[in-house]
């Protein structure tokens, strides 16, 4: 993989998408400061400049159909969790791809794929924000960082190389059962009764996460009876 560090950019995902035709697969764009970092659901991803990892990995020519693109979420989530574990921090994966430590978010991802006319994945831009050295999150009650969880301070360039080494080693296992198992076993709230908001019916209920289906849907058992299966944006976790 080839990493390019940018001092300031609006968003590494936006820059990677703009440059996509000329970027080689395996290029990583990393920013010391993002001025318009993008999150899921059109949210802004704001972190203190120079303290955290904000980067996008460009992958091309992947052996994936559109429905199999979910595998990239599994891979990236497991890679981030393994990276944190290597620093002594146990992390959970909040479906589909937020990374949590002791109930607080430490990392978010924004995967943006382009498809060819045959429905195969042409390219994927995997945007990752990992909170590393930031210790205060004034506007985010539910955020944490590697420094807060481990007490350490980390060089960002070295931390990114560590992460990319793990990601690269997992890449050949993209379609493996082993990767799916590694994702499933780290699932946040798995087996624990908790409250959920079903956005399809606008109802709240007490349920237990049973696991993730191979097609990526989250399976929650409603404790009042019945099984629910959700795609992205169809359910939210309540405190
Ligand atoms: C989320 O949890 O809402 C997703 C956050 C994704 C943030 C990363 S930071 C690097 C990359 N560039 C962006 O603009 N967003 C992603």
Short mmCIF file of C-alpha atoms and ligand atoms in Angstrom, two decimals:
data_model
loop_
_atom_site.label_atom_id
_atom_site.label_comp_id
_atom_site.label_asym_id
_atom_site.label_seq_id
_atom_site.Cartn_x
_atom_site.Cartn_y
_atom_site.Cartn_z
CA UNK A 1 0.00 0.00 0.00
CA UNK A 2 1.19 3.50 -0.74
CA UNK A 3 0.34 6.24 1.76
CA UNK A 4 0.12 9.91 0.80
CA UNK A 5 -0.10 12.36 3.73
CA UNK A 6 -2.02 15.59 3.08
CA UNK A 7 -1.75 18.56 5.44
CA UNK A 8 -5.27 19.88 4.90
CA UNK A 9 -8.11 18.60 2.76
CA UNK A 10 -11.88 18.88 2.92
CA UNK A 11 -12.35 15.12 3.25
CA UNK A 12 -10.04 12.25 2.34
CA UNK A 13 -13.04 10.34 0.95
CA UNK A 14 -14.04 13.28 -1.26
CA UNK A 15 -10.45 13.70 -2.47
CA UNK A 16 -10.13 9.96 -3.19
CA UNK A 17 -13.41 10.00 -5.16
CA UNK A 18 -12.29 13.06 -7.15
CA UNK A 19 -8.93 11.45 -8.00
CA UNK A 20 -10.32 7.92 -8.37
CA UNK A 21 -9.59 7.42 -12.11
CA UNK A 22 -5.92 8.19 -11.63
CA UNK A 23 -5.30 6.55 -8.24
CA UNK A 24 -3.91 3.04 -8.13
CA UNK A 25 -5.59 0.39 -6.01
CA UNK A 26 -3.83 0.25 -2.65
CA UNK A 27 -3.36 4.02 -2.39
CA UNK A 28 -4.08 5.52 1.01
CA UNK A 29 -4.85 9.23 1.44
CA UNK A 30 -4.32 10.41 5.00
CA UNK A 31 -5.02 13.92 6.31
CA UNK A 32 -3.55 15.80 9.25
CA UNK A 33 -6.60 18.04 9.10
CA UNK A 34 -9.98 17.62 7.43
CA UNK A 35 -12.10 20.74 7.01
CA UNK A 36 -15.29 18.94 5.95
CA UNK A 37 -14.94 15.34 7.15
CA UNK A 38 -17.99 13.31 6.19
CA UNK A 39 -19.76 10.78 8.38
CA UNK A 40 -22.60 8.35 7.85
CA UNK A 41 -26.14 9.59 7.12
CA UNK A 42 -24.79 12.92 5.80
CA UNK A 43 -23.30 13.83 9.19
CA UNK A 44 -20.08 15.80 9.62
CA UNK A 45 -17.06 14.00 11.06
CA UNK A 46 -15.21 16.53 13.15
CA UNK A 47 -12.04 15.73 15.09
CA UNK A 48 -9.21 17.86 16.44
CA UNK A 49 -6.56 18.40 13.73
CA UNK A 50 -3.25 16.59 14.17
CA UNK A 51 -4.51 14.28 16.91
CA UNK A 52 -6.37 11.50 15.13
CA UNK A 53 -6.24 9.22 12.13
CA UNK A 54 -8.44 10.31 9.24
CA UNK A 55 -7.71 8.43 6.03
CA UNK A 56 -9.18 6.66 3.03
CA UNK A 57 -8.02 3.43 1.42
CA UNK A 58 -8.65 3.04 -2.30
CA UNK A 59 -9.23 -0.52 -3.49
CA UNK A 60 -9.74 -1.52 -7.10
CA UNK A 61 -10.45 -4.75 -9.00
CA UNK A 62 -11.99 -6.53 -6.06
CA UNK A 63 -13.57 -9.92 -6.70
CA UNK A 64 -16.90 -8.76 -5.31
CA UNK A 65 -20.46 -8.39 -6.59
CA UNK A 66 -22.55 -5.54 -5.16
CA UNK A 67 -24.19 -7.73 -2.44
CA UNK A 68 -20.76 -9.01 -1.42
CA UNK A 69 -19.49 -5.45 -0.81
CA UNK A 70 -20.62 -5.88 2.83
CA UNK A 71 -17.48 -8.01 3.19
CA UNK A 72 -15.41 -4.82 3.08
CA UNK A 73 -17.27 -3.60 6.16
CA UNK A 74 -16.44 -6.85 7.95
CA UNK A 75 -12.79 -6.64 6.92
CA UNK A 76 -12.36 -3.01 7.95
CA UNK A 77 -14.17 -3.48 11.26
CA UNK A 78 -12.09 -6.53 12.17
CA UNK A 79 -8.90 -4.72 11.13
CA UNK A 80 -9.69 -1.72 13.38
CA UNK A 81 -10.66 -3.96 16.30
CA UNK A 82 -7.44 -5.99 15.87
CA UNK A 83 -5.37 -2.79 15.66
CA UNK A 84 -6.86 -1.58 18.96
CA UNK A 85 -6.43 -5.01 20.54
CA UNK A 86 -2.74 -4.93 19.59
CA UNK A 87 -2.54 -1.72 21.68
CA UNK A 88 -4.17 -3.50 24.62
CA UNK A 89 -7.69 -2.12 24.08
CA UNK A 90 -10.63 -4.51 23.71
CA UNK A 91 -13.06 -3.22 21.11
CA UNK A 92 -16.57 -4.18 20.00
CA UNK A 93 -18.10 -3.77 16.58
CA UNK A 94 -21.41 -1.97 16.66
CA UNK A 95 -23.24 -3.22 13.57
CA UNK A 96 -22.69 -2.41 10.82
CA UNK A 97 -19.30 -0.76 11.29
CA UNK A 98 -18.79 1.53 14.26
CA UNK A 99 -16.10 0.55 16.70
CA UNK A 100 -16.85 0.93 20.39
CA UNK A 101 -14.80 0.60 23.55
CA UNK A 102 -16.75 0.19 26.80
CA UNK A 103 -19.86 1.67 25.20
CA UNK A 104 -18.13 4.69 23.60
CA UNK A 105 -17.35 5.26 19.94
CA UNK A 106 -13.66 5.27 19.04
CA UNK A 107 -13.88 4.84 15.28
CA UNK A 108 -16.31 5.40 12.43
CA UNK A 109 -16.17 4.37 8.78
CA UNK A 110 -17.63 5.58 5.55
CA UNK A 111 -17.37 3.11 2.68
CA UNK A 112 -18.21 4.48 -0.76
CA UNK A 113 -18.31 2.01 -3.64
CA UNK A 114 -18.54 2.44 -7.38
CA UNK A 115 -20.16 -0.30 -9.44
CA UNK A 116 -19.55 -1.28 -13.05
CA UNK A 117 -22.35 -1.96 -15.58
CA UNK A 118 -22.07 -5.70 -14.79
CA UNK A 119 -22.97 -5.00 -11.13
CA UNK A 120 -19.44 -5.82 -9.96
CA UNK A 121 -17.53 -3.53 -7.67
CA UNK A 122 -15.17 -1.32 -9.66
CA UNK A 123 -13.62 0.50 -6.74
CA UNK A 124 -14.12 1.13 -3.07
CA UNK A 125 -13.10 4.14 -1.02
CA UNK A 126 -12.87 3.06 2.59
CA UNK A 127 -12.84 6.12 4.83
CA UNK A 128 -11.77 5.55 8.42
CA UNK A 129 -11.60 7.93 11.36
CA UNK A 130 -9.88 6.55 14.47
CA UNK A 131 -9.68 8.76 17.55
CA UNK A 132 -6.08 8.40 18.68
CA UNK A 133 -4.61 11.18 20.85
CA UNK A 134 -7.61 13.46 21.37
CA UNK A 135 -8.62 13.54 25.04
CA UNK A 136 -11.57 15.91 25.09
CA UNK A 137 -14.73 15.66 23.00
CA UNK A 138 -16.76 18.71 24.03
CA UNK A 139 -19.58 18.16 21.56
CA UNK A 140 -19.66 14.38 21.69
CA UNK A 141 -20.77 12.83 24.96
CA UNK A 142 -20.28 9.31 23.67
CA UNK A 143 -16.79 9.44 22.12
CA UNK A 144 -13.48 8.05 23.28
CA UNK A 145 -9.94 7.64 21.95
CA UNK A 146 -7.03 5.26 22.08
CA UNK A 147 -5.18 7.65 24.43
CA UNK A 148 -8.16 7.75 26.83
CA UNK A 149 -8.50 3.96 26.77
CA UNK A 150 -4.83 3.00 27.04
CA UNK A 151 -3.19 6.01 28.69
CA UNK A 152 -0.60 6.12 25.87
CA UNK A 153 0.24 8.67 23.18
CA UNK A 154 0.87 7.55 19.62
CA UNK A 155 2.73 8.76 16.55
CA UNK A 156 0.07 9.03 13.85
CA UNK A 157 2.26 7.92 10.94
CA UNK A 158 3.46 4.86 12.82
CA UNK A 159 -0.06 4.04 14.02
CA UNK A 160 -1.34 4.23 10.44
CA UNK A 161 1.42 1.89 9.22
CA UNK A 162 0.50 -0.56 12.02
CA UNK A 163 -3.15 -0.44 10.98
CA UNK A 164 -2.40 -0.87 7.28
CA UNK A 165 -0.20 -3.89 8.01
CA UNK A 166 -3.16 -5.56 9.75
CA UNK A 167 -5.60 -4.56 6.98
CA UNK A 168 -3.25 -5.87 4.29
CA UNK A 169 -2.83 -9.22 6.06
CA UNK A 170 -6.61 -9.64 6.32
CA UNK A 171 -7.33 -8.68 2.70
CA UNK A 172 -6.71 -12.15 1.19
CA UNK A 173 -9.35 -13.50 3.67
CA UNK A 174 -12.01 -11.08 2.45
CA UNK A 175 -14.44 -13.83 1.47
CA UNK A 176 -13.53 -16.31 4.21
CA UNK A 177 -15.75 -17.78 6.93
CA UNK A 178 -12.96 -16.97 9.35
CA UNK A 179 -13.35 -13.24 8.71
CA UNK A 180 -17.12 -13.41 9.19
CA UNK A 181 -16.59 -15.33 12.45
CA UNK A 182 -14.07 -12.73 13.66
CA UNK A 183 -16.62 -9.98 12.92
CA UNK A 184 -19.51 -11.84 14.57
CA UNK A 185 -17.64 -12.67 17.75
CA UNK A 186 -16.88 -8.98 18.39
CA UNK A 187 -20.46 -7.81 17.92
CA UNK A 188 -21.45 -5.08 20.39
CA UNK A 189 -24.39 -6.06 22.66
CA UNK A 190 -24.54 -9.61 21.30
CA UNK A 191 -26.59 -11.76 23.68
CA UNK A 192 -27.31 -8.79 25.97
CA UNK A 193 -30.90 -7.57 26.46
CA UNK A 194 -31.17 -3.92 25.39
CA UNK A 195 -33.59 -1.45 23.82
CA UNK A 196 -33.98 -0.86 20.11
CA UNK A 197 -36.01 1.45 17.91
CA UNK A 198 -37.46 -0.26 14.84
CA UNK A 199 -37.43 2.55 12.27
CA UNK A 200 -39.61 0.57 9.86
CA UNK A 201 -42.55 0.43 12.28
CA UNK A 202 -41.48 3.34 14.54
CA UNK A 203 -41.72 1.06 17.61
CA UNK A 204 -39.33 0.66 20.53
CA UNK A 205 -38.77 -2.75 22.10
CA UNK A 206 -36.51 -4.82 24.32
CA UNK A 207 -34.47 -7.30 22.31
CA UNK A 208 -31.31 -9.35 22.11
CA UNK A 209 -28.86 -9.25 19.21
CA UNK A 210 -28.47 -12.84 18.01
CA UNK A 211 -25.95 -12.16 15.24
CA UNK A 212 -25.50 -11.03 11.67
CA UNK A 213 -26.84 -12.95 8.68
CA UNK A 214 -24.34 -13.76 5.92
CA UNK A 215 -26.06 -11.10 3.76
CA UNK A 216 -25.24 -8.47 6.39
CA UNK A 217 -28.66 -8.07 8.07
CA UNK A 218 -28.69 -7.68 11.85
CA UNK A 219 -30.80 -10.29 13.66
CA UNK A 220 -32.50 -9.07 16.86
CA UNK A 221 -34.81 -11.34 18.87
CA UNK A 222 -37.71 -9.33 20.26
CA UNK A 223 -38.14 -10.36 23.90
CA UNK A 224 -41.92 -10.03 23.47
CA UNK A 225 -41.66 -12.64 20.72
CA UNK A 226 -40.53 -12.68 17.11
CA UNK A 227 -37.33 -12.21 15.17
CA UNK A 228 -36.39 -9.00 13.39
CA UNK A 229 -33.85 -8.64 10.56
CA UNK A 230 -32.54 -5.21 9.64
CA UNK A 231 -30.62 -3.58 6.89
CA UNK A 232 -28.59 -0.41 7.42
CA UNK A 233 -30.65 2.55 8.72
CA UNK A 234 -33.65 0.36 9.67
CA UNK A 235 -32.92 0.16 13.41
CA UNK A 236 -31.26 2.32 16.01
CA UNK A 237 -29.72 1.35 19.33
CA UNK A 238 -31.24 3.00 22.41
CA UNK A 239 -29.40 3.61 25.66
C1 LIG B 1 -19.29 7.85 10.85
O1 LIG B 1 -19.17 7.14 11.84
O2 LIG B 1 -20.21 8.65 10.74
C2 LIG B 1 -18.29 7.69 9.73
C3 LIG B 1 -17.11 8.58 9.91
C4 LIG B 1 -16.06 8.43 8.83
C5 LIG B 1 -14.97 9.44 8.98
C6 LIG B 1 -13.80 9.20 8.07
S1 LIG B 1 -12.45 10.25 8.43
C7 LIG B 1 -11.66 9.81 6.96
C8 LIG B 1 -12.73 9.69 5.90
N1 LIG B 1 -12.96 10.97 5.26
C9 LIG B 1 -14.18 11.45 5.53
O3 LIG B 1 -14.63 12.54 5.14
N2 LIG B 1 -14.86 10.58 6.29
C10 LIG B 1 -14.06 9.39 6.58
#
